[in-house]
């Protein structure tokens, strides 16, 4: 599923040397190179207007993480065997606030993937306007098939090292692939025990009974749908009566399905790494949640229990005709061929629920075809934005209702859409949300770096 890119198209003269340094310094990090190339490919016009950013070496500095932490995570499995995983935390930028970003537990995790995610997070978090820096972490640990006790022991070992680098004013992790409410509970518990501090604001995505914010669980999926709603509204369109294709069946996918359905659309697909299901009657959310959140089962189970659904093993979920696509599984899951089949089937809008799910050629194809395209750093920013709302509530010992929190999320997504839309207009690339999001975010980061000096 993960494509490896070997060549990148040349960039503007003002940014190519920065990319050359990234290639030389990080030669074996294709996902990181891909994420940097995407940002650099859109911000040369900003540098033309702001030569002071070039003089201050803003780009040279922003592509180098402030701190990279890699550590051994030893633990003992249920059979008494010693296991060793590798842990990561890439603290990329704290210029706008404490480091903030999720932890991913998945066997594919490596330095390149965590660095691409940390780099994206700087700009995503800038777009939220909430004073949070960028970071990402995780491990190549695979929670699938592990017992509760094994997951808990792993989380405790992971935190026995990472705790010293965290704190509500230093670095505030949250979930990502393979890290949900269960793992956050064990990680937070370990931090509390080791530090002897119940420091609510040092982790987000906590249980709502012990400091977690309402809507944080739903926020990323809801936000990706709200962003698509904003893009459609510009063209006088909406979700009403549309067929929506969603990949993945985890945290982001489930709540994207829920919100799209609430807005009058029919969500017809879900997937996992074994294949996908198509349900023309609309995904039955309670059944999907039962299988995925409660039983932690495979997606085929959904088709086994639902007459209107069929399971397709392997294959591409993007072969299914839909009006709106919300890729919500993982990076580089949507290829050029997938984009072409979506375009051939008349797709109107694509909103990236996952981080970098569409390969660069797919993004270019959508844009050439006039499909509304929202990059993940804008479209999925609702998750981290609601994390920042959780931090605010923790700091002020408040608890907001579900309704108030959802309204706030909707407002934030509308603001992000507006910032990306306006930046694209201002720089004569109207309708290009990739360029608009990068420009709007980069300007916020660059202005703060300039003000805070060479550090
Ligand atoms: P979950 O672990 O809850 O779900 C991930 C889903 O994607 C599962 O269905 C999983 O299937 C599938 N998947 C993951 N990796 C692969 C792979 N290599 N190949 C095929 N399928 C895969 O994660 P989330 O829903 O939290 O995250 C999904 C995406 O959204 C990620 O890109 C993440 O970075 C991004 N994101 C998440 C946010 C959040 O708040 N959680 C915020 C912003 C972005 P299987 O179980 O078979 O592996
Ligand atoms: O990719 C992401 O934005 C996340 N996984 C959520 C990060 C957060 O701190 O809530």
mmCIF file of C-alpha atoms in Angstrom, residues 249-400:
data_model
loop_
_atom_site.group_PDB
_atom_site.id
_atom_site.type_symbol
_atom_site.label_atom_id
_atom_site.label_comp_id
_atom_site.label_asym_id
_atom_site.label_seq_id
_atom_site.Cartn_x
_atom_site.Cartn_y
_atom_site.Cartn_z
ATOM 1 C CA UNK A 249 -12.461 1.645 9.781
ATOM 2 C CA UNK A 250 -10.680 3.199 12.730
ATOM 3 C CA UNK A 251 -11.172 6.354 14.716
ATOM 4 C CA UNK A 252 -11.156 8.797 11.795
ATOM 5 C CA UNK A 253 -13.187 6.646 9.384
ATOM 6 C CA UNK A 254 -15.945 5.777 11.859
ATOM 7 C CA UNK A 255 -16.741 9.367 12.753
ATOM 8 C CA UNK A 256 -16.417 10.595 9.162
ATOM 9 C CA UNK A 257 -19.078 8.016 8.303
ATOM 10 C CA UNK A 258 -21.256 9.225 11.180
ATOM 11 C CA UNK A 259 -21.086 12.913 10.250
ATOM 12 C CA UNK A 260 -21.548 12.333 6.502
ATOM 13 C CA UNK A 261 -24.639 10.267 7.311
ATOM 14 C CA UNK A 262 -25.993 12.957 9.659
ATOM 15 C CA UNK A 263 -25.601 15.467 6.821
ATOM 16 C CA UNK A 264 -27.873 13.436 4.554
ATOM 17 C CA UNK A 265 -25.291 11.460 2.585
ATOM 18 C CA UNK A 266 -24.926 7.698 2.235
ATOM 19 C CA UNK A 267 -21.508 6.399 3.319
ATOM 20 C CA UNK A 268 -21.043 3.245 1.274
ATOM 21 C CA UNK A 269 -17.555 1.903 2.058
ATOM 22 C CA UNK A 270 -15.153 1.054 4.881
ATOM 23 C CA UNK A 271 -11.893 -0.905 4.816
ATOM 24 C CA UNK A 272 -8.949 -2.281 6.746
ATOM 25 C CA UNK A 273 -5.672 -3.847 5.712
ATOM 26 C CA UNK A 274 -7.453 -7.072 4.653
ATOM 27 C CA UNK A 275 -9.902 -5.516 2.141
ATOM 28 C CA UNK A 276 -13.035 -3.388 1.938
ATOM 29 C CA UNK A 277 -16.808 -3.586 2.257
ATOM 30 C CA UNK A 278 -19.412 -1.944 0.042
ATOM 31 C CA UNK A 279 -22.862 -1.351 1.480
ATOM 32 C CA UNK A 280 -25.193 0.474 -0.903
ATOM 33 C CA UNK A 281 -27.805 0.762 1.851
ATOM 34 C CA UNK A 282 -25.346 2.883 3.837
ATOM 35 C CA UNK A 283 -22.837 1.697 6.452
ATOM 36 C CA UNK A 284 -24.584 0.577 9.657
ATOM 37 C CA UNK A 285 -22.502 2.533 12.131
ATOM 38 C CA UNK A 286 -23.543 0.604 15.228
ATOM 39 C CA UNK A 287 -22.539 -2.682 13.590
ATOM 40 C CA UNK A 288 -19.211 -1.254 12.403
ATOM 41 C CA UNK A 289 -18.460 0.155 15.855
ATOM 42 C CA UNK A 290 -19.364 -3.135 17.511
ATOM 43 C CA UNK A 291 -16.956 -5.037 15.251
ATOM 44 C CA UNK A 292 -14.123 -2.512 15.298
ATOM 45 C CA UNK A 293 -14.319 -0.750 18.667
ATOM 46 C CA UNK A 294 -15.694 -3.535 20.860
ATOM 47 C CA UNK A 295 -14.607 -6.830 19.258
ATOM 48 C CA UNK A 296 -11.496 -5.431 17.505
ATOM 49 C CA UNK A 297 -12.405 -7.724 14.589
ATOM 50 C CA UNK A 298 -11.723 -7.707 10.832
ATOM 51 C CA UNK A 299 -13.842 -5.850 8.269
ATOM 52 C CA UNK A 300 -15.091 -9.078 6.621
ATOM 53 C CA UNK A 301 -17.225 -9.561 9.744
ATOM 54 C CA UNK A 302 -19.304 -6.562 8.696
ATOM 55 C CA UNK A 303 -20.307 -8.224 5.404
ATOM 56 C CA UNK A 304 -20.930 -11.519 7.214
ATOM 57 C CA UNK A 305 -23.536 -9.844 9.420
ATOM 58 C CA UNK A 306 -25.152 -7.383 6.986
ATOM 59 C CA UNK A 307 -27.228 -8.594 4.012
ATOM 60 C CA UNK A 308 -26.793 -5.413 1.938
ATOM 61 C CA UNK A 309 -22.980 -5.520 2.158
ATOM 62 C CA UNK A 310 -20.279 -7.417 0.312
ATOM 63 C CA UNK A 311 -16.617 -7.894 1.182
ATOM 64 C CA UNK A 312 -13.863 -7.482 -1.403
ATOM 65 C CA UNK A 313 -10.566 -9.028 -0.381
ATOM 66 C CA UNK A 314 -7.571 -6.892 -1.382
ATOM 67 C CA UNK A 315 -8.516 -4.706 -4.367
ATOM 68 C CA UNK A 316 -9.002 -0.958 -4.132
ATOM 69 C CA UNK A 317 -11.841 0.676 -2.258
ATOM 70 C CA UNK A 318 -11.504 3.587 -4.722
ATOM 71 C CA UNK A 319 -12.976 1.465 -7.530
ATOM 72 C CA UNK A 320 -16.390 2.025 -5.924
ATOM 73 C CA UNK A 321 -18.244 4.963 -7.586
ATOM 74 C CA UNK A 322 -18.728 7.824 -5.117
ATOM 75 C CA UNK A 323 -19.368 11.589 -5.186
ATOM 76 C CA UNK A 324 -17.140 12.422 -2.226
ATOM 77 C CA UNK A 325 -14.057 10.522 -1.005
ATOM 78 C CA UNK A 326 -12.565 10.717 2.483
ATOM 79 C CA UNK A 327 -9.390 8.584 2.591
ATOM 80 C CA UNK A 328 -8.942 7.836 6.294
ATOM 81 C CA UNK A 329 -6.515 4.906 6.639
ATOM 82 C CA UNK A 330 -2.839 5.730 6.073
ATOM 83 C CA UNK A 331 -0.187 7.487 3.953
ATOM 84 C CA UNK A 332 0.042 6.799 0.220
ATOM 85 C CA UNK A 333 -3.036 4.596 0.188
ATOM 86 C CA UNK A 334 -4.604 6.317 -2.851
ATOM 87 C CA UNK A 335 -2.579 5.881 -6.074
ATOM 88 C CA UNK A 336 -2.754 7.681 -9.416
ATOM 89 C CA UNK A 337 -4.794 4.756 -10.808
ATOM 90 C CA UNK A 338 -7.204 5.153 -7.873
ATOM 91 C CA UNK A 339 -7.505 8.885 -8.567
ATOM 92 C CA UNK A 340 -8.211 8.162 -12.219
ATOM 93 C CA UNK A 341 -10.953 5.706 -11.379
ATOM 94 C CA UNK A 342 -12.545 8.151 -8.899
ATOM 95 C CA UNK A 343 -12.386 10.924 -11.513
ATOM 96 C CA UNK A 344 -13.815 8.575 -14.148
ATOM 97 C CA UNK A 345 -16.708 7.887 -11.799
ATOM 98 C CA UNK A 346 -17.379 11.618 -11.382
ATOM 99 C CA UNK A 347 -16.004 12.333 -7.896
ATOM 100 C CA UNK A 348 -16.677 15.960 -6.834
ATOM 101 C CA UNK A 349 -14.550 16.336 -3.712
ATOM 102 C CA UNK A 350 -11.745 14.569 -1.836
ATOM 103 C CA UNK A 351 -11.041 15.403 1.796
ATOM 104 C CA UNK A 352 -7.964 13.748 3.354
ATOM 105 C CA UNK A 353 -8.945 12.348 6.758
ATOM 106 C CA UNK A 354 -5.599 10.543 6.986
ATOM 107 C CA UNK A 355 -2.171 12.170 6.792
ATOM 108 C CA UNK A 356 -0.857 12.259 3.198
ATOM 109 C CA UNK A 357 -3.109 9.403 1.954
ATOM 110 C CA UNK A 358 -2.982 10.531 -1.697
ATOM 111 C CA UNK A 359 0.287 10.128 -3.626
ATOM 112 C CA UNK A 360 1.481 13.382 -5.278
ATOM 113 C CA UNK A 361 0.427 12.247 -8.786
ATOM 114 C CA UNK A 362 -3.071 11.526 -7.489
ATOM 115 C CA UNK A 363 -3.313 15.012 -5.968
ATOM 116 C CA UNK A 364 -2.175 16.546 -9.259
ATOM 117 C CA UNK A 365 -4.741 14.473 -11.175
ATOM 118 C CA UNK A 366 -7.589 15.630 -8.905
ATOM 119 C CA UNK A 367 -6.525 19.233 -9.285
ATOM 120 C CA UNK A 368 -6.233 18.968 -13.089
ATOM 121 C CA UNK A 369 -9.710 17.452 -13.233
ATOM 122 C CA UNK A 370 -11.195 20.284 -11.174
ATOM 123 C CA UNK A 371 -12.037 18.023 -8.224
ATOM 124 C CA UNK A 372 -12.207 19.907 -4.921
ATOM 125 C CA UNK A 373 -9.177 18.609 -3.019
ATOM 126 C CA UNK A 374 -8.447 19.190 0.686
ATOM 127 C CA UNK A 375 -4.968 18.230 1.972
ATOM 128 C CA UNK A 376 -4.794 16.394 5.292
ATOM 129 C CA UNK A 377 -2.984 19.170 7.123
ATOM 130 C CA UNK A 378 -6.106 21.293 6.699
ATOM 131 C CA UNK A 379 -8.881 18.692 6.450
ATOM 132 C CA UNK A 380 -7.889 16.515 9.406
ATOM 133 C CA UNK A 381 -6.806 19.364 11.696
ATOM 134 C CA UNK A 382 -10.052 19.054 13.670
ATOM 135 C CA UNK A 383 -8.502 16.291 15.778
ATOM 136 C CA UNK A 384 -5.559 18.270 17.039
ATOM 137 C CA UNK A 385 -7.666 21.438 17.254
ATOM 138 C CA UNK A 386 -10.017 19.636 19.650
ATOM 139 C CA UNK A 387 -6.944 18.385 21.522
ATOM 140 C CA UNK A 388 -6.058 22.039 22.057
ATOM 141 C CA UNK A 389 -9.608 22.611 23.327
ATOM 142 C CA UNK A 390 -9.005 19.728 25.751
ATOM 143 C CA UNK A 391 -5.810 21.433 26.958
ATOM 144 C CA UNK A 392 -7.745 24.678 27.513
ATOM 145 C CA UNK A 393 -10.409 22.873 29.503
ATOM 146 C CA UNK A 394 -7.764 21.083 31.580
ATOM 147 C CA UNK A 395 -5.956 24.355 32.321
ATOM 148 C CA UNK A 396 -9.141 26.115 33.432
ATOM 149 C CA UNK A 397 -10.790 23.040 35.040
ATOM 150 C CA UNK A 398 -13.824 23.448 32.819
ATOM 151 C CA UNK A 399 -15.978 20.882 31.040
ATOM 152 C CA UNK A 400 -17.757 21.943 27.895
#
